[in-house]
Amino acid sequence: MEVVVFGAGSLGSLLGGLLAREHRVTLVGRDPHVSAIRRDGLQISGTIETHVSPDATTDGIGLEADLALVTVKSYDTDEAARTLSTGEFGAVCSLQNGLGNEQRLERELDCHVLAGTASYGARLMGPGEVECTGIGRVALGPPDGGGSVLAAEVGEAFTEATVETTVAADMPRRLWEKCAVNAGVNPVTALTGTENGAVLGEPARPIAREAARETARVARETGVDLPDEAATSALHRVVRATSENTSSMAQDIERGRRTEIDAINGYVVERAVEPVPTNALLVGLVKTLENSRELR
Ligand code: KPL
């Protein structure tokens, strides 16, 4: 299968690199990472050790492939969609944080859009090198749920490349569950400069749990069956498995970058019918921090 990975940051580079063991992959990213990959290939270290030589480019215009994986930050989705619309793809699959990404891709693209979640841990170590900090799982399927031949084909291609993959008929529930976890972990760790594990201790725990419960309530308001208990258990399970990791939002703040708060807690606030005070407070605090550091 020919695969374009649009957004060769940490997760995009890791998954693109793993897929390159079996498929023809083009990574779309920024220099100096792209130049290093073109020159020396991509080194994957950590839990998985391998060296691969995918194509790499900084120019995403006019590309063609069976599949485009979108791994850009959620606030770059509209621009990614416009760039991808200049090319030709059999399918596009979002593997991004937050909610609403697939709908924004669908607005610009006339090919099938799939939704996905990825729990692989990845960290960019330097140009041309990405560390796998934990083998996770990719789940993918139609954004509105149900099955599709296309999702099955993409799932098979991932599995052939030994990427742990589930083809899922319940992507709406999975996306909201992941959002509930991120809504609890990401802003709390970003605001306090702590690792994920801090969220299970006092006094952070009830704040994160309440953010996850509110997210589950909004999921139900939009017709997705996500009980509070499922959201809080997912929060605890993921935090226990990633307790020493720095969340993506905490990394963004640490590195002086804008966060994905709008697509996570901000999306929850926007879609809520009943008040969601914990999510609203977390959005306000993270945006205040971003504004004070001129990150927006
Ligand atoms: O998805 C994550 C993130 O950091 O964005 C979690 C699951 C919280 C792992 O760090």
XYZ file of C-alpha atoms and ligand atoms in Angstrom:
306
model
C 0.000 0.000 0.000
C 1.212 3.559 -0.677
C 0.849 5.700 2.427
C 1.380 9.426 2.965
C 1.816 10.437 6.601
C 0.819 14.082 6.838
C 2.462 15.419 9.975
C 5.810 13.778 10.704
C 5.972 14.778 14.366
C 6.547 12.127 17.019
C 3.498 9.868 16.433
C 3.475 10.387 12.645
C 7.164 9.524 12.374
C 6.805 6.446 14.562
C 3.752 5.026 12.782
C 5.077 6.044 9.358
C 8.383 4.377 10.189
C 6.675 1.177 11.366
C 4.493 1.089 8.241
C 7.598 1.635 6.072
C 8.770 -1.849 7.096
C 6.077 -3.220 4.759
C 4.660 -0.365 2.657
C 5.806 2.533 0.486
C 5.604 5.517 2.860
C 6.100 9.259 2.334
C 6.453 11.386 5.467
C 5.384 15.033 5.168
C 7.060 17.156 7.794
C 9.455 19.960 8.551
C 13.175 20.479 8.288
C 15.635 19.538 9.730
C 13.755 16.239 10.425
C 12.829 15.741 6.753
C 16.352 16.453 5.436
C 17.847 14.030 7.982
C 15.406 11.266 6.912
C 16.171 11.880 3.229
C 19.887 11.725 3.936
C 20.212 8.973 6.567
C 16.783 7.312 6.886
C 14.675 7.166 10.050
C 15.964 5.551 13.232
C 13.336 4.129 15.588
C 14.701 3.415 19.067
C 13.268 2.412 22.447
C 10.692 -0.359 22.788
C 11.007 -1.023 19.044
C 14.435 -0.755 17.379
C 14.549 -0.481 13.605
C 15.975 1.620 10.814
C 13.862 2.423 7.742
C 14.144 4.635 4.667
C 10.769 6.163 3.831
C 10.471 9.055 1.361
C 10.224 12.409 3.114
C 9.164 15.846 1.947
C 8.296 19.290 3.297
C 5.884 19.854 0.393
C 2.480 18.217 0.773
C 1.014 19.615 -2.453
C -0.254 17.233 -5.151
C 0.630 13.938 -3.449
C -1.024 10.644 -4.434
C -1.418 7.495 -2.343
C -3.873 4.782 -1.337
C -4.005 6.256 2.159
C -3.141 9.562 3.831
C -2.720 9.383 7.601
C -3.274 12.761 9.236
C -1.168 13.232 12.363
C -0.922 17.030 12.571
C -1.972 18.989 15.662
C -5.748 19.484 15.692
C -5.452 23.260 15.123
C -3.653 22.519 11.824
C -6.391 20.198 10.505
C -8.052 22.768 8.214
C -4.763 23.657 6.578
C -3.825 19.959 6.246
C -7.202 19.284 4.604
C -6.698 22.109 2.087
C -3.218 20.819 1.209
C -4.399 17.207 0.925
C -7.237 18.325 -1.363
C -4.583 19.187 -4.000
C -3.642 15.486 -4.173
C -5.392 12.171 -4.775
C -6.028 9.572 -2.072
C -8.099 6.400 -1.762
C -8.788 7.244 1.881
C -7.735 9.657 4.598
C -7.498 8.561 8.235
C -7.197 10.994 11.149
C -5.009 9.817 14.046
C -5.183 13.057 15.990
C -6.027 14.237 19.456
C -9.381 15.821 20.168
C -12.755 15.712 18.451
C -14.141 17.202 15.239
C -11.075 16.481 13.087
C -12.816 14.025 10.726
C -15.665 16.453 10.040
C -13.161 19.173 9.141
C -11.309 16.795 6.789
C -14.606 15.698 5.209
C -15.515 19.324 4.439
C -12.467 19.714 2.149
C -11.887 16.212 0.770
C -13.948 14.077 -1.577
C -12.446 10.719 -0.586
C -13.517 8.508 2.355
C -12.408 9.766 5.756
C -11.735 7.288 8.565
C -11.407 8.040 12.275
C -8.610 6.609 14.351
C -7.013 6.612 17.769
C -3.434 5.605 18.560
C -2.021 4.780 21.971
C 1.594 4.183 20.874
C 3.999 6.317 22.914
C 6.381 8.350 20.743
C 8.990 11.044 21.320
C 11.086 12.851 18.719
C 14.699 12.538 19.845
C 16.242 14.722 17.164
C 16.273 15.049 13.384
C 15.772 11.593 11.848
C 15.213 9.825 15.178
C 12.053 8.887 17.034
C 11.762 6.889 20.236
C 8.943 4.385 20.773
C 8.135 4.823 24.467
C 5.423 2.180 24.513
C 3.750 -0.232 22.133
C 0.104 0.684 22.013
C -2.708 0.044 19.591
C -4.320 1.805 16.657
C -8.108 1.609 16.381
C -9.718 2.804 13.171
C -13.084 2.768 11.468
C -15.822 4.931 10.000
C -16.238 8.180 12.014
C -19.983 7.558 12.479
C -19.498 3.930 13.500
C -20.332 0.695 11.711
C -18.130 -1.375 9.461
C -16.491 -0.649 6.120
C -14.458 -2.601 3.589
C -12.040 0.310 3.394
C -11.396 0.283 7.159
C -10.817 -3.484 6.969
C -8.267 -3.006 4.144
C -6.410 -0.278 6.020
C -6.466 -2.401 9.186
C -4.991 -5.330 7.272
C -2.220 -3.133 5.838
C -1.338 -1.928 9.362
C -1.358 -5.472 10.712
C 0.921 -6.656 7.855
C 3.436 -4.045 9.073
C 3.075 -5.387 12.656
C 1.286 -2.287 13.901
C -1.167 -3.494 16.589
C -4.526 -2.575 15.069
C -8.220 -2.985 15.782
C -10.782 -2.288 13.068
C -13.563 -0.798 15.149
C -17.275 -0.379 14.492
C -17.628 1.925 17.528
C -15.273 4.797 16.709
C -17.617 7.521 18.091
C -17.484 5.910 21.551
C -13.722 5.356 21.301
C -13.084 8.955 20.238
C -15.180 10.328 23.106
C -13.537 7.968 25.606
C -10.076 9.107 24.474
C -11.267 12.714 24.692
C -12.455 12.081 28.282
C -8.983 10.780 29.189
C -7.252 13.715 27.505
C -9.701 16.206 29.065
C -8.701 14.934 32.511
C -4.963 14.399 32.053
C -3.719 16.974 29.571
C -4.722 20.367 31.032
C -4.045 19.316 34.632
C -0.499 18.150 33.806
C 0.133 21.101 31.452
C -0.947 23.661 34.073
C 1.063 22.049 36.862
C 4.127 20.862 34.922
C 3.655 17.295 36.159
C 3.840 13.793 34.668
C 0.630 11.887 33.945
C 0.879 9.955 37.239
C 0.190 13.161 39.224
C -3.416 12.964 38.070
C -4.034 9.885 40.230
C -2.862 11.623 43.403
C -4.601 14.232 45.574
C -5.618 16.956 44.955
C -5.514 16.536 41.139
C -7.524 13.314 41.039
C -11.070 14.694 41.608
C -10.433 17.515 39.098
C -9.369 15.088 36.359
C -12.186 12.655 37.189
C -14.784 15.423 37.028
C -13.440 16.634 33.646
C -13.726 13.038 32.350
C -17.259 12.614 33.791
C -18.446 15.885 32.232
C -16.998 14.722 28.890
C -18.918 11.445 29.140
C -22.109 13.401 29.865
C -21.613 15.541 26.749
C -20.905 12.370 24.722
C -24.305 11.040 25.871
C -25.941 14.371 25.017
C -24.653 13.893 21.444
C -26.050 10.336 21.319
C -22.879 8.370 22.152
C -23.293 5.799 24.919
C -20.335 6.490 27.211
C -21.164 5.906 30.907
C -19.344 8.059 33.515
C -17.819 4.895 34.933
C -16.323 3.916 31.537
C -14.726 7.364 31.198
C -13.227 7.388 34.707
C -11.979 3.774 34.417
C -10.335 4.645 31.075
C -8.729 7.665 32.756
C -7.279 5.497 35.541
C -6.182 2.721 33.169
C -4.373 5.110 30.793
C -2.769 7.130 33.586
C -1.481 3.980 35.289
C -0.022 2.770 31.956
C 1.595 6.155 31.171
C 2.314 7.438 34.692
C 5.886 8.487 33.894
C 5.002 10.092 30.537
C 4.676 13.804 29.963
C 1.322 14.441 28.273
C 1.319 16.044 24.829
C -0.190 19.235 26.293
C 2.430 19.458 29.051
C 5.110 18.970 26.362
C 3.528 21.727 24.262
C 3.640 24.183 27.168
C 7.187 23.112 28.093
C 8.347 23.673 24.505
C 6.579 27.018 24.118
C 3.973 25.734 21.640
C 0.241 26.261 21.362
C -1.832 23.406 22.873
C -4.763 21.348 21.559
C -7.100 22.629 24.314
C -9.716 23.806 21.753
C -10.183 20.312 20.266
C -10.246 18.577 23.678
C -11.824 20.447 26.634
C -12.876 23.309 24.318
C -14.871 20.887 22.144
C -16.602 19.518 25.260
C -17.579 23.048 26.350
C -18.784 23.924 22.839
C -20.984 20.819 22.474
C -22.359 20.791 26.038
C -26.076 21.277 26.588
C -25.789 21.369 30.405
C -22.964 23.352 32.081
C -19.514 21.721 32.237
C -17.773 23.961 34.801
C -14.596 21.888 35.247
C -13.875 21.756 31.517
C -14.728 25.455 31.159
C -12.344 26.341 33.995
C -9.521 24.213 32.504
C -10.013 25.844 29.078
C -9.882 29.303 30.666
C -6.703 28.532 32.607
C -4.831 26.902 29.701
C -5.775 29.747 27.347
C -4.633 32.301 29.946
C -1.282 30.515 30.120
C -1.032 30.413 26.311
C -1.913 34.101 26.033
C 0.638 35.111 28.663
C 3.324 33.297 26.679
C 1.997 34.548 23.326
C 1.508 31.007 22.016
C -1.738 31.662 20.096
O -2.920 10.993 24.698
C -2.241 11.394 25.631
C -1.567 12.701 25.454
O -0.584 12.974 26.123
O -2.044 13.474 24.589
C -2.162 10.615 26.913
C -3.067 9.401 26.797
C -2.601 11.458 28.055
C -0.808 10.034 27.156
O 0.141 10.962 27.529
